Short mmCIF file of C-alpha atoms in Angstrom, two decimals:
data_model
loop_
_atom_site.label_atom_id
_atom_site.label_comp_id
_atom_site.label_asym_id
_atom_site.label_seq_id
_atom_site.Cartn_x
_atom_site.Cartn_y
_atom_site.Cartn_z
CA UNK A 42 -61.45 -3.39 -23.46
CA UNK A 43 -61.97 -6.80 -22.12
CA UNK A 44 -62.33 -8.02 -25.49
CA UNK A 45 -59.69 -6.34 -27.06
CA UNK A 46 -55.57 -7.83 -26.80
CA UNK A 47 -53.41 -5.17 -25.39
CA UNK A 48 -50.07 -4.64 -26.96
CA UNK A 49 -48.27 -4.58 -23.40
CA UNK A 50 -48.83 -4.26 -19.98
CA UNK A 51 -46.95 -3.22 -16.78
CA UNK A 52 -47.85 -5.06 -13.50
CA UNK A 53 -46.70 -6.20 -10.23
CA UNK A 54 -45.95 -2.59 -9.50
CA UNK A 55 -46.68 0.51 -7.66
CA UNK A 56 -47.82 3.54 -10.31
CA UNK A 57 -46.56 6.71 -9.06
CA UNK A 58 -47.96 10.00 -10.01
CA UNK A 59 -47.44 13.41 -8.61
CA UNK A 60 -50.76 13.05 -6.46
CA UNK A 61 -50.02 10.02 -5.25
CA UNK A 62 -49.03 6.24 -5.19
CA UNK A 63 -51.71 3.38 -6.80
CA UNK A 64 -51.31 -0.25 -7.04
CA UNK A 65 -52.31 -0.65 -10.56
CA UNK A 66 -50.77 -2.08 -13.57
CA UNK A 67 -50.93 0.02 -17.05
CA UNK A 68 -52.35 -0.98 -20.36
CA UNK A 69 -50.81 -0.05 -23.40
CA UNK A 70 -52.20 0.10 -27.11
CA UNK A 71 -50.77 1.91 -29.89
CA UNK A 72 -47.89 3.42 -27.94
CA UNK A 73 -50.37 5.33 -25.76
CA UNK A 74 -51.61 3.96 -22.45
CA UNK A 75 -55.12 3.26 -22.60
CA UNK A 76 -55.75 2.01 -18.93
CA UNK A 77 -55.05 2.03 -15.00
CA UNK A 78 -56.30 -0.63 -13.11
CA UNK A 79 -55.84 -3.58 -10.68
CA UNK A 80 -53.32 -6.56 -12.12
CA UNK A 81 -56.50 -8.51 -12.57
CA UNK A 82 -58.66 -6.43 -14.51
CA UNK A 83 -56.57 -5.65 -16.89
CA UNK A 84 -57.03 -7.23 -20.65
CA UNK A 85 -54.70 -10.09 -21.65
CA UNK A 86 -51.35 -8.40 -23.41
CA UNK A 87 -49.11 -9.60 -26.36
CA UNK A 88 -46.30 -8.64 -23.96
CA UNK A 89 -46.14 -8.30 -20.20
CA UNK A 90 -43.40 -6.55 -17.77
CA UNK A 91 -43.52 -7.59 -14.45
CA UNK A 92 -42.06 -4.78 -12.39
CA UNK A 93 -41.17 -7.02 -9.48
CA UNK A 94 -43.13 -4.85 -6.94
CA UNK A 95 -40.86 -1.73 -7.87
CA UNK A 96 -42.25 1.62 -8.38
CA UNK A 97 -43.34 2.79 -12.00
CA UNK A 98 -42.99 6.20 -13.11
CA UNK A 99 -43.66 8.06 -16.12
CA UNK A 100 -40.66 8.48 -18.48
CA UNK A 101 -38.37 10.82 -17.53
CA UNK A 102 -38.51 14.49 -19.14
CA UNK A 103 -34.82 15.48 -18.78
CA UNK A 104 -35.48 19.41 -19.48
CA UNK A 105 -31.57 20.63 -20.09
CA UNK A 106 -28.89 18.54 -22.83
CA UNK A 107 -26.36 19.44 -24.49
CA UNK A 108 -25.56 16.71 -26.90
CA UNK A 109 -23.11 17.80 -29.36
CA UNK A 110 -21.93 20.98 -27.58
CA UNK A 111 -18.21 20.15 -28.13
CA UNK A 112 -18.06 17.42 -30.53
CA UNK A 113 -20.81 16.85 -34.07
CA UNK A 114 -24.63 16.22 -33.02
CA UNK A 115 -24.65 12.77 -34.50
CA UNK A 116 -21.67 11.45 -32.94
CA UNK A 117 -22.68 12.44 -29.75
CA UNK A 118 -26.42 11.78 -29.83
CA UNK A 119 -25.53 7.96 -30.92
CA UNK A 120 -24.09 7.40 -27.46
CA UNK A 121 -25.54 9.77 -25.39
CA UNK A 122 -29.18 9.03 -26.48
CA UNK A 123 -28.33 5.67 -25.20
CA UNK A 124 -26.73 6.81 -22.16
CA UNK A 125 -29.87 8.76 -21.67
CA UNK A 126 -32.46 5.70 -22.10
CA UNK A 127 -30.38 4.10 -19.56
CA UNK A 128 -30.77 6.71 -17.16
CA UNK A 129 -34.83 6.23 -17.26
CA UNK A 130 -35.27 9.37 -19.98
CA UNK A 131 -37.82 9.23 -22.45
CA UNK A 132 -38.08 12.46 -23.53
CA UNK A 133 -34.79 14.61 -24.17
CA UNK A 134 -35.10 18.38 -24.45
CA UNK A 135 -31.77 19.36 -26.27
CA UNK A 136 -30.83 23.01 -26.27
CA UNK A 137 -28.39 24.23 -28.75
CA UNK A 138 -26.86 26.98 -30.87
CA UNK A 139 -27.32 26.62 -34.62
CA UNK A 140 -23.42 25.55 -35.21
CA UNK A 141 -24.02 22.73 -32.77
CA UNK A 142 -27.10 20.97 -34.56
CA UNK A 143 -25.64 18.84 -37.20
CA UNK A 144 -24.75 21.25 -39.80
CA UNK A 145 -21.49 20.62 -41.61
CA UNK A 146 -18.80 20.73 -41.72
CA UNK A 147 -18.13 20.45 -37.89
CA UNK A 148 -16.21 23.34 -36.59
CA UNK A 149 -14.52 23.31 -33.06
CA UNK A 150 -14.26 27.06 -32.52
CA UNK A 151 -16.69 29.20 -33.66
CA UNK A 152 -16.42 32.90 -35.13
CA UNK A 153 -18.91 35.49 -35.89
CA UNK A 154 -19.45 34.79 -39.39
CA UNK A 155 -20.46 31.06 -38.62
CA UNK A 156 -23.51 32.26 -36.55
CA UNK A 157 -26.78 32.05 -39.25
CA UNK A 158 -30.43 31.19 -39.25
CA UNK A 159 -31.83 28.17 -37.22
CA UNK A 160 -33.26 27.72 -41.07
CA UNK A 161 -30.05 26.02 -42.17
CA UNK A 162 -29.79 23.92 -38.96
CA UNK A 163 -33.25 22.83 -38.18
CA UNK A 164 -33.07 19.78 -41.14
CA UNK A 165 -30.14 18.38 -39.99
CA UNK A 166 -30.87 18.40 -36.23
CA UNK A 167 -34.39 16.68 -36.73
CA UNK A 168 -32.89 13.84 -38.88
CA UNK A 169 -30.02 13.23 -36.39
CA UNK A 170 -32.92 12.82 -33.88
CA UNK A 171 -34.81 10.36 -35.89
CA UNK A 172 -32.27 8.31 -37.11
CA UNK A 173 -29.99 7.72 -34.08
CA UNK A 174 -31.66 9.14 -30.89
CA UNK A 175 -32.67 6.22 -28.13
CA UNK A 176 -35.12 8.88 -26.86
CA UNK A 177 -37.46 11.19 -28.32
CA UNK A 178 -36.51 14.96 -28.20
CA UNK A 179 -37.73 18.50 -28.68
CA UNK A 180 -35.51 21.48 -29.19
CA UNK A 181 -34.69 24.97 -27.64
CA UNK A 182 -32.71 27.13 -29.70
CA UNK A 183 -30.01 28.86 -28.23
CA UNK A 184 -30.43 32.23 -29.79
CA UNK A 185 -27.56 34.72 -30.22
CA UNK A 186 -28.42 37.41 -33.14
CA UNK A 187 -31.43 39.70 -33.64
CA UNK A 188 -31.93 37.95 -36.65
CA UNK A 189 -32.78 35.12 -34.50
CA UNK A 190 -35.27 37.00 -32.40
CA UNK A 191 -36.86 38.51 -35.48
CA UNK A 192 -37.12 34.80 -36.98
CA UNK A 193 -39.01 33.24 -33.82
CA UNK A 194 -42.17 33.24 -35.63
CA UNK A 195 -40.87 31.32 -38.34
CA UNK A 196 -39.50 28.77 -35.66
CA UNK A 197 -42.42 28.64 -33.89
CA UNK A 198 -44.80 27.60 -36.84
CA UNK A 199 -42.24 25.97 -38.99
CA UNK A 200 -40.10 24.33 -36.60
CA UNK A 201 -42.14 23.22 -33.65
CA UNK A 202 -39.78 25.60 -31.42
CA UNK A 203 -41.50 27.51 -28.80
CA UNK A 204 -38.44 27.65 -26.05
CA UNK A 205 -35.54 29.82 -26.52
CA UNK A 206 -32.26 30.03 -24.23
CA UNK A 207 -30.23 33.06 -23.79
CA UNK A 208 -26.85 32.15 -22.49
CA UNK A 209 -26.09 35.53 -20.80
CA UNK A 210 -22.11 34.75 -20.26
CA UNK A 211 -21.58 35.31 -23.87
CA UNK A 212 -22.46 38.96 -22.82
CA UNK A 213 -19.23 39.79 -22.51
CA UNK A 214 -18.40 38.70 -26.40
CA UNK A 215 -20.51 41.17 -27.81
CA UNK A 216 -17.53 43.65 -29.02
CA UNK A 217 -14.64 40.92 -29.04
CA UNK A 218 -12.95 40.00 -32.35
CA UNK A 219 -12.89 36.12 -33.45
CA UNK A 220 -9.07 36.42 -32.61
CA UNK A 221 -9.96 36.87 -28.76
CA UNK A 222 -11.09 33.82 -26.86
CA UNK A 223 -11.19 34.57 -23.47
CA UNK A 224 -14.96 33.93 -22.99
CA UNK A 225 -14.12 30.47 -22.20
CA UNK A 226 -16.29 28.07 -23.21
CA UNK A 227 -18.51 29.92 -25.54
CA UNK A 228 -16.52 29.59 -28.76
CA UNK A 229 -15.67 26.08 -28.24
CA UNK A 230 -19.45 25.15 -27.37
CA UNK A 231 -20.66 26.60 -30.56
CA UNK A 232 -21.51 30.66 -29.58
CA UNK A 233 -20.05 33.09 -31.90
CA UNK A 234 -21.16 36.68 -31.70
CA UNK A 235 -22.15 37.53 -27.85
CA UNK A 236 -25.82 38.93 -27.07
CA UNK A 237 -26.65 42.49 -25.46
CA UNK A 238 -29.89 43.65 -23.65
CA UNK A 239 -31.42 44.30 -27.07
CA UNK A 240 -31.47 41.30 -28.33
CA UNK A 241 -32.55 40.00 -25.10
CA UNK A 242 -35.42 42.32 -25.33
CA UNK A 243 -36.52 41.53 -28.42
CA UNK A 244 -36.65 37.80 -27.74
CA UNK A 245 -38.54 38.59 -24.51
CA UNK A 246 -41.30 40.59 -26.77
CA UNK A 247 -41.43 37.82 -29.78
CA UNK A 248 -42.19 35.23 -26.94
CA UNK A 249 -44.54 36.84 -25.29
CA UNK A 250 -46.55 37.57 -28.09
CA UNK A 251 -46.01 33.60 -29.26
CA UNK A 252 -46.71 31.95 -25.87
CA UNK A 253 -43.56 30.30 -25.19
CA UNK A 254 -40.42 30.52 -22.52
CA UNK A 255 -37.38 32.35 -22.33
CA UNK A 256 -34.66 30.36 -20.74
CA UNK A 257 -31.84 32.00 -19.12
CA UNK A 258 -28.17 30.83 -17.85
CA UNK A 259 -28.00 33.25 -14.67
CA UNK A 260 -24.39 33.81 -13.88
CA UNK A 261 -22.56 37.47 -14.50
CA UNK A 262 -19.55 36.49 -15.78
CA UNK A 263 -18.59 40.06 -16.33
CA UNK A 264 -17.87 40.35 -12.50
CA UNK A 265 -16.74 36.58 -12.33
CA UNK A 266 -13.51 37.36 -14.21
CA UNK A 267 -12.82 39.79 -11.63
CA UNK A 268 -12.86 37.40 -9.48
CA UNK A 269 -10.78 35.09 -11.26
CA UNK A 270 -7.84 37.36 -11.97
CA UNK A 271 -7.89 38.02 -8.21
CA UNK A 272 -7.98 34.00 -7.51
CA UNK A 273 -5.20 33.34 -10.20
CA UNK A 274 -2.97 36.21 -8.35
CA UNK A 275 -3.50 34.84 -5.14
CA UNK A 276 -2.59 31.14 -6.11
CA UNK A 277 -5.53 29.65 -5.43
CA UNK A 278 -5.19 26.59 -7.96
CA UNK A 279 -7.88 24.14 -6.04
CA UNK A 280 -11.53 23.03 -7.26
CA UNK A 281 -13.16 25.12 -4.37
CA UNK A 282 -11.89 28.29 -6.40
CA UNK A 283 -13.65 27.44 -9.31
CA UNK A 284 -16.66 28.23 -6.78
CA UNK A 285 -14.95 31.51 -5.38
CA UNK A 286 -14.87 32.95 -8.85
CA UNK A 287 -18.57 32.70 -9.12
CA UNK A 288 -19.98 33.82 -5.67
CA UNK A 289 -23.79 33.36 -4.88
CA UNK A 290 -24.92 36.82 -5.85
CA UNK A 291 -23.52 36.65 -9.58
CA UNK A 292 -26.19 34.06 -10.31
CA UNK A 293 -28.99 36.19 -7.87
CA UNK A 294 -28.02 39.06 -9.49
CA UNK A 295 -29.26 37.87 -13.03
CA UNK A 296 -32.25 36.52 -11.51
CA UNK A 297 -33.43 39.94 -9.91
CA UNK A 298 -32.10 41.72 -13.80
CA UNK A 299 -33.74 39.61 -15.89
CA UNK A 300 -36.91 39.09 -13.88
CA UNK A 301 -37.49 42.90 -13.98
CA UNK A 302 -37.19 43.18 -17.85
CA UNK A 303 -39.33 40.16 -18.27
CA UNK A 304 -41.70 41.96 -15.69
CA UNK A 305 -41.41 45.37 -18.23
CA UNK A 306 -41.99 43.66 -21.48
CA UNK A 307 -45.01 43.94 -22.99
CA UNK A 308 -47.05 40.97 -22.43
CA UNK A 309 -46.98 38.04 -20.18
CA UNK A 310 -43.32 36.67 -20.78
CA UNK A 311 -42.66 33.36 -18.86
CA UNK A 312 -38.87 33.27 -17.75
CA UNK A 313 -37.19 29.83 -17.09
CA UNK A 314 -34.20 30.27 -14.95
CA UNK A 315 -31.49 27.21 -15.72
CA UNK A 316 -29.42 25.69 -12.87
CA UNK A 317 -30.78 27.73 -9.65
CA UNK A 318 -28.45 26.61 -7.15
CA UNK A 319 -27.74 29.22 -4.00
CA UNK A 320 -30.56 30.74 -1.37
CA UNK A 321 -30.16 34.29 -2.70
CA UNK A 322 -31.13 33.03 -5.87
CA UNK A 323 -34.34 31.13 -4.43
CA UNK A 324 -35.11 34.85 -2.49
CA UNK A 325 -35.21 36.48 -6.07
CA UNK A 326 -37.64 33.66 -7.25
CA UNK A 327 -40.11 34.42 -4.70
CA UNK A 328 -39.62 38.08 -5.06
CA UNK A 329 -40.40 37.94 -8.81
CA UNK A 330 -43.31 35.77 -8.17
CA UNK A 331 -44.58 38.05 -5.69
CA UNK A 332 -44.50 40.64 -8.41
CA UNK A 333 -46.60 38.30 -10.55
CA UNK A 334 -43.54 37.46 -13.03
CA UNK A 335 -44.02 34.10 -14.29
CA UNK A 336 -41.03 32.39 -13.38
CA UNK A 337 -39.85 28.80 -13.23
CA UNK A 338 -36.86 27.51 -11.71
CA UNK A 339 -34.67 24.41 -12.45
CA UNK A 340 -31.57 22.85 -10.91
CA UNK A 341 -29.72 19.82 -11.66
CA UNK A 342 -28.49 16.63 -9.64
CA UNK A 343 -24.82 17.61 -9.84
CA UNK A 344 -25.42 20.88 -7.79
CA UNK A 345 -27.85 18.82 -5.40
CA UNK A 346 -25.42 16.37 -4.47
CA UNK A 347 -21.54 17.36 -5.24
CA UNK A 348 -19.43 19.86 -3.54
CA UNK A 349 -16.28 21.36 -5.13
CA UNK A 350 -13.78 19.07 -3.57
CA UNK A 351 -15.73 16.19 -4.98
CA UNK A 352 -16.93 17.42 -8.41
CA UNK A 353 -15.22 19.22 -11.37
CA UNK A 354 -15.96 22.09 -13.57
CA UNK A 355 -18.86 23.18 -14.31
CA UNK A 356 -21.11 26.23 -14.77
CA UNK A 357 -22.85 27.75 -12.91
CA UNK A 358 -20.26 26.03 -10.24
CA UNK A 359 -20.79 23.43 -7.42
CA UNK A 360 -21.82 25.14 -4.04
CA UNK A 361 -21.10 24.12 -0.89
CA UNK A 362 -23.20 22.26 1.93
CA UNK A 363 -25.22 25.15 3.10
CA UNK A 364 -26.63 25.91 -0.67
CA UNK A 365 -27.04 22.23 -1.27
CA UNK A 366 -29.02 22.07 1.99
CA UNK A 367 -30.97 25.01 0.97
CA UNK A 368 -31.84 23.53 -2.46
CA UNK A 369 -32.91 20.44 -1.20
CA UNK A 370 -35.45 22.88 0.55
CA UNK A 371 -36.24 25.15 -2.16
CA UNK A 372 -37.03 21.65 -4.26
CA UNK A 373 -39.57 20.26 -1.53
CA UNK A 374 -41.29 23.59 -0.87
CA UNK A 375 -41.87 23.97 -4.86
CA UNK A 376 -39.63 27.30 -5.28
CA UNK A 377 -37.51 24.73 -7.65
CA UNK A 378 -40.09 23.12 -9.92
CA UNK A 379 -38.01 21.17 -12.30
CA UNK A 380 -34.68 19.27 -12.31
CA UNK A 381 -32.93 18.46 -15.35
CA UNK A 382 -29.32 16.91 -15.84
CA UNK A 383 -27.51 19.79 -17.89
CA UNK A 384 -25.73 16.65 -19.71
CA UNK A 385 -22.70 17.50 -21.31
CA UNK A 386 -19.48 15.39 -22.62
CA UNK A 387 -16.22 17.12 -23.43
CA UNK A 388 -14.25 16.99 -26.45
CA UNK A 389 -12.23 13.37 -27.71
CA UNK A 390 -10.44 12.50 -25.80
CA UNK A 391 -12.96 12.66 -23.06
CA UNK A 392 -11.29 10.14 -20.84
CA UNK A 393 -10.70 10.95 -16.97
CA UNK A 394 -7.07 11.01 -17.78
CA UNK A 395 -7.10 13.15 -20.43
CA UNK A 396 -9.52 15.70 -18.52
CA UNK A 397 -8.49 15.69 -15.14
CA UNK A 398 -5.91 18.08 -13.74
CA UNK A 399 -5.55 18.96 -10.24
CA UNK A 400 -5.06 22.87 -11.13
CA UNK A 401 -8.59 23.70 -11.43
CA UNK A 402 -8.13 26.25 -14.38
CA UNK A 403 -6.55 23.79 -16.61
CA UNK A 404 -9.10 20.97 -15.58
CA UNK A 405 -11.20 20.15 -18.60
CA UNK A 406 -15.19 20.81 -18.61
CA UNK A 407 -17.75 18.28 -19.95
CA UNK A 408 -18.57 15.15 -17.70
CA UNK A 409 -21.42 13.06 -17.61
CA UNK A 410 -24.50 14.03 -15.58
CA UNK A 411 -27.67 12.34 -17.12
CA UNK A 412 -26.66 8.92 -15.50
CA UNK A 413 -26.67 11.08 -12.09
CA UNK A 414 -30.48 12.46 -12.44
CA UNK A 415 -32.85 9.52 -10.97
CA UNK A 416 -29.94 7.93 -8.56
CA UNK A 417 -29.03 11.42 -6.96
CA UNK A 418 -32.82 12.51 -6.39
CA UNK A 419 -33.54 8.80 -5.13
CA UNK A 420 -30.70 8.40 -2.56
CA UNK A 421 -29.95 12.14 -1.69
CA UNK A 422 -33.60 12.74 -1.94
CA UNK A 423 -35.97 10.35 -1.33
CA UNK A 424 -34.14 7.69 0.72
CA UNK A 425 -33.01 10.73 3.04
CA UNK A 426 -36.60 12.03 3.56
CA UNK A 427 -36.00 15.14 1.53
CA UNK A 428 -38.34 14.99 -0.77
CA UNK A 429 -41.22 12.42 -1.61
CA UNK A 430 -41.73 10.00 -4.84
CA UNK A 431 -44.36 11.43 -5.44
CA UNK A 432 -42.41 15.26 -5.36
CA UNK A 433 -39.49 13.65 -7.34
CA UNK A 434 -41.88 12.63 -10.12
CA UNK A 435 -43.68 16.25 -10.02
CA UNK A 436 -40.13 17.77 -11.07
CA UNK A 437 -38.53 15.47 -13.45
CA UNK A 438 -41.84 14.19 -15.23
CA UNK A 439 -44.83 16.22 -14.93
CA UNK A 440 -43.37 19.85 -14.74
CA UNK A 441 -40.81 19.24 -17.49
CA UNK A 442 -43.64 18.09 -19.69
CA UNK A 443 -45.69 21.14 -18.58
CA UNK A 444 -42.87 23.98 -18.69
CA UNK A 445 -42.05 22.25 -22.41
CA UNK A 446 -45.16 22.45 -23.70
CA UNK A 447 -45.48 18.52 -23.91
CA UNK A 448 -48.44 18.20 -21.30
CA UNK A 449 -50.97 15.55 -22.40
CA UNK A 450 -48.34 13.45 -24.48
CA UNK A 451 -45.45 13.56 -22.13
CA UNK A 452 -45.05 13.48 -18.51
CA UNK A 453 -47.53 11.35 -17.30
CA UNK A 454 -48.99 7.63 -16.59
CA UNK A 455 -52.76 8.86 -17.56
CA UNK A 456 -54.79 7.40 -20.17
CA UNK A 457 -54.01 9.01 -23.77
CA UNK A 458 -50.48 10.38 -22.72
CA UNK A 459 -47.80 8.27 -24.72
CA UNK A 460 -46.88 4.98 -23.24
CA UNK A 461 -43.52 6.43 -21.51
CA UNK A 462 -42.49 4.73 -18.74
CA UNK A 463 -39.36 4.05 -15.92
CA UNK A 464 -39.32 1.43 -13.38
CA UNK A 465 -37.05 2.36 -10.59
CA UNK A 466 -35.74 0.06 -7.92
CA UNK A 467 -35.55 2.75 -4.93
CA UNK A 468 -34.16 0.05 -2.53
CA UNK A 469 -31.28 -0.94 -4.95
CA UNK A 470 -27.65 -0.16 -3.23
CA UNK A 471 -25.35 0.68 -6.05
CA UNK A 472 -21.54 1.67 -5.74
CA UNK A 473 -20.88 3.36 -9.06
CA UNK A 474 -18.13 1.54 -11.22
CA UNK A 475 -17.69 1.50 -14.77
CA UNK A 476 -19.98 -0.93 -15.46
CA UNK A 477 -22.48 0.90 -14.47
CA UNK A 478 -21.98 3.90 -16.83
CA UNK A 479 -23.17 4.15 -20.91
CA UNK A 480 -21.72 7.43 -21.75
CA UNK A 481 -18.71 7.53 -24.12
CA UNK A 482 -16.43 9.46 -21.53
CA UNK A 483 -16.59 6.01 -19.68
CA UNK A 484 -16.29 7.89 -16.18
CA UNK A 485 -17.84 9.67 -13.64
CA UNK A 486 -17.61 11.45 -10.62
CA UNK A 487 -20.20 8.88 -9.24
CA UNK A 488 -17.77 6.78 -9.27
CA UNK A 489 -17.06 4.86 -5.78
CA UNK A 490 -19.69 6.09 -4.52
CA UNK A 491 -22.98 4.46 -3.17
CA UNK A 492 -26.20 5.29 -4.09
CA UNK A 493 -29.56 3.77 -3.15
CA UNK A 494 -32.19 4.20 -6.00
CA UNK A 495 -31.54 3.45 -9.45
CA UNK A 496 -33.98 2.93 -12.80
CA UNK A 497 -34.02 -0.72 -13.96
CA UNK A 498 -36.17 -0.48 -17.14
CA UNK A 499 -36.97 2.39 -19.72
CA UNK A 500 -40.04 1.76 -22.14
CA UNK A 501 -40.47 4.29 -25.05
CA UNK A 502 -43.80 4.51 -26.44
CA UNK A 503 -44.82 0.75 -25.35
CA UNK A 504 -41.27 -0.82 -26.26
CA UNK A 505 -38.15 -1.46 -23.96
CA UNK A 506 -35.53 0.61 -24.64
CA UNK A 507 -33.07 -0.07 -21.51
CA UNK A 508 -32.95 -2.60 -18.77
CA UNK A 509 -30.88 -4.13 -15.95
CA UNK A 510 -31.43 -7.50 -16.87
CA UNK A 511 -30.66 -10.41 -14.18
CA UNK A 512 -27.31 -11.16 -16.20
CA UNK A 513 -25.95 -7.86 -16.67
CA UNK A 514 -23.80 -5.58 -14.14
CA UNK A 515 -26.05 -2.61 -15.27
CA UNK A 516 -28.58 -0.72 -17.47
CA UNK A 517 -27.94 -1.52 -20.87
CA UNK A 518 -29.72 -0.07 -24.43
CA UNK A 519 -32.47 -2.70 -25.92
CA UNK A 520 -32.98 -2.46 -29.37
CA UNK A 521 -32.44 -0.10 -32.27
CA UNK A 522 -32.96 3.77 -32.28
CA UNK A 523 -36.59 4.77 -32.60
CA UNK A 524 -36.59 8.63 -31.48
CA UNK A 525 -39.06 11.00 -32.86
CA UNK A 526 -38.83 14.91 -32.89
CA UNK A 527 -41.16 16.26 -30.99
CA UNK A 528 -42.75 19.82 -32.60
CA UNK A 529 -44.59 21.76 -30.02
CA UNK A 530 -47.08 24.41 -30.37
CA UNK A 531 -47.34 27.69 -28.20
CA UNK A 532 -49.04 27.20 -24.88
CA UNK A 533 -51.14 30.42 -24.78
CA UNK A 534 -51.59 31.68 -21.21
CA UNK A 535 -49.87 30.20 -18.57
CA UNK A 536 -51.51 28.53 -15.72
CA UNK A 537 -50.51 27.97 -12.04
CA UNK A 538 -49.18 24.36 -12.02
CA UNK A 539 -51.19 21.90 -10.14
CA UNK A 540 -48.81 21.49 -6.97
CA UNK A 541 -49.89 21.44 -3.69
CA UNK A 542 -46.97 23.62 -2.38
CA UNK A 543 -48.80 27.69 -1.99
CA UNK A 544 -45.18 28.90 -2.77
CA UNK A 545 -45.39 28.00 -6.36
CA UNK A 546 -48.62 30.49 -6.99
CA UNK A 547 -48.12 34.37 -7.15
CA UNK A 548 -50.71 37.10 -7.62
CA UNK A 549 -50.66 38.55 -11.28
CA UNK A 550 -52.41 41.76 -11.38
CA UNK A 551 -48.97 43.80 -11.32
CA UNK A 552 -50.34 45.75 -14.58
CA UNK A 553 -52.71 47.95 -15.27
CA UNK A 554 -55.26 47.59 -18.41
CA UNK A 555 -53.84 44.41 -20.43
CA UNK A 556 -50.92 42.74 -20.42
CA UNK A 557 -49.34 44.16 -23.35
CA UNK A 558 -50.30 47.58 -21.97
CA UNK A 559 -47.61 49.24 -20.03
CA UNK A 560 -47.10 52.71 -18.45
CA UNK A 561 -44.26 54.64 -20.00
CA UNK A 562 -44.43 53.08 -23.30
CA UNK A 563 -44.83 55.36 -26.42
CA UNK A 564 -46.99 53.81 -28.78
CA UNK A 565 -44.53 54.23 -31.41
CA UNK A 566 -42.33 51.62 -29.25
CA UNK A 567 -44.82 48.57 -29.35
CA UNK A 568 -44.13 45.89 -31.55
CA UNK A 569 -47.49 44.14 -30.59
CA UNK A 570 -50.53 44.91 -28.34
CA UNK A 571 -51.75 41.18 -28.12
CA UNK A 572 -51.04 37.80 -28.07
CA UNK A 573 -51.08 35.76 -31.06
CA UNK A 574 -54.72 34.93 -31.75
CA UNK A 575 -56.29 37.12 -29.21
#
């Protein structure tokens, strides 16, 4: 190594990993990290990045983003992947139904006949990522039909997709005709058929066999519509009414119900809960883990910071201060594993003036969240002593890479990993203005608020993709898009996370016999009796 010139080295910084901080430099060759060592022991390099005494963390793996939700996928990826790179993101987990993955012609409102096989949408999605993305990206399919469930083996083996999302709000759409569009915003967000628990079970059955994860959005809209009717009748139009239409137990009830279903599904299916936001939810997560269910919980920056009155219309809704404080405790204690942006921008025109309405029922959904991710964690978390920098690295770098099946390539600065690097200035105080934003909408609920801590440079596979230059008012993209599509292979049997918090680990001896032997099942009902390859 001493005789070979590096392509890049990052010096004069403090490397932060999930297990500690190190006064090391980073050596990069051929897009990979090849050395961690004191600066003066690293070989010469063709390019040197001075971290200027700041903290150096792995490139952020954003586990949930929805570019293309309301507009064509390519149109959204051109701008929003730039915003992601400027936010310190090097890997984007893109979650989408097949109608929102670059297929043409783009249709704003989806009907049942528009929902077809992901074999039709995968080529266009992969091409968009490789043509215009400023980040690497992997796909999580939002499944809707039994056909989708049956094709999971093909999606795994041919597309490299191992995670699948079930948008539980669409349960109410199952019997609706295309003419009825009161399940906002599902049809506008590309979902057309609705699911039932039979589809859910079939998805869990396949994923248990292949070793991926089932993601769910826990929020019971079937009960939520009742509360919405009552709130409207009472004349409530304030932003807090959106929170009151979906009280805490609607999230927790889905977590309990579908954790139980995951437990009963033959095999050891892993369940991933997106945007957990209430103390009742955390109680259910711990109960499920105590029963041996592989449950992983995610939240997002909006729920860690904004209360209803300072926020926007979002699902699940923003919560009040008691739940925000409980969420920080759950994040610090290891109950919540991952923080992902849940980035969505509304359909055009997406300006603040076009989208805002003081009446919450008429306020349009969709506001930039990817640029909130690190500032909220650094300012509300690290600066206020709620979490450590090491814990932040666990929840936005290491754990999302592990749950996505990318560990070994993404999420760490250890030698052998991709040279994805984010430099953060944990002391930089920023009062957010439009000059700090890169999203196509041009506005954010962060505007006017002051945050302590901001990303200042993003490096993707050894090349700078965004930086806050000395003569710039904020982070800006650098260079042409060079994102790659990340195909994955099933992870196999899950292992407990290598985090220090004891709350994360639960016993897993819930069944007699093998994981595919379940009392009460007739042998004729089993599709699989072992995990693939066993």
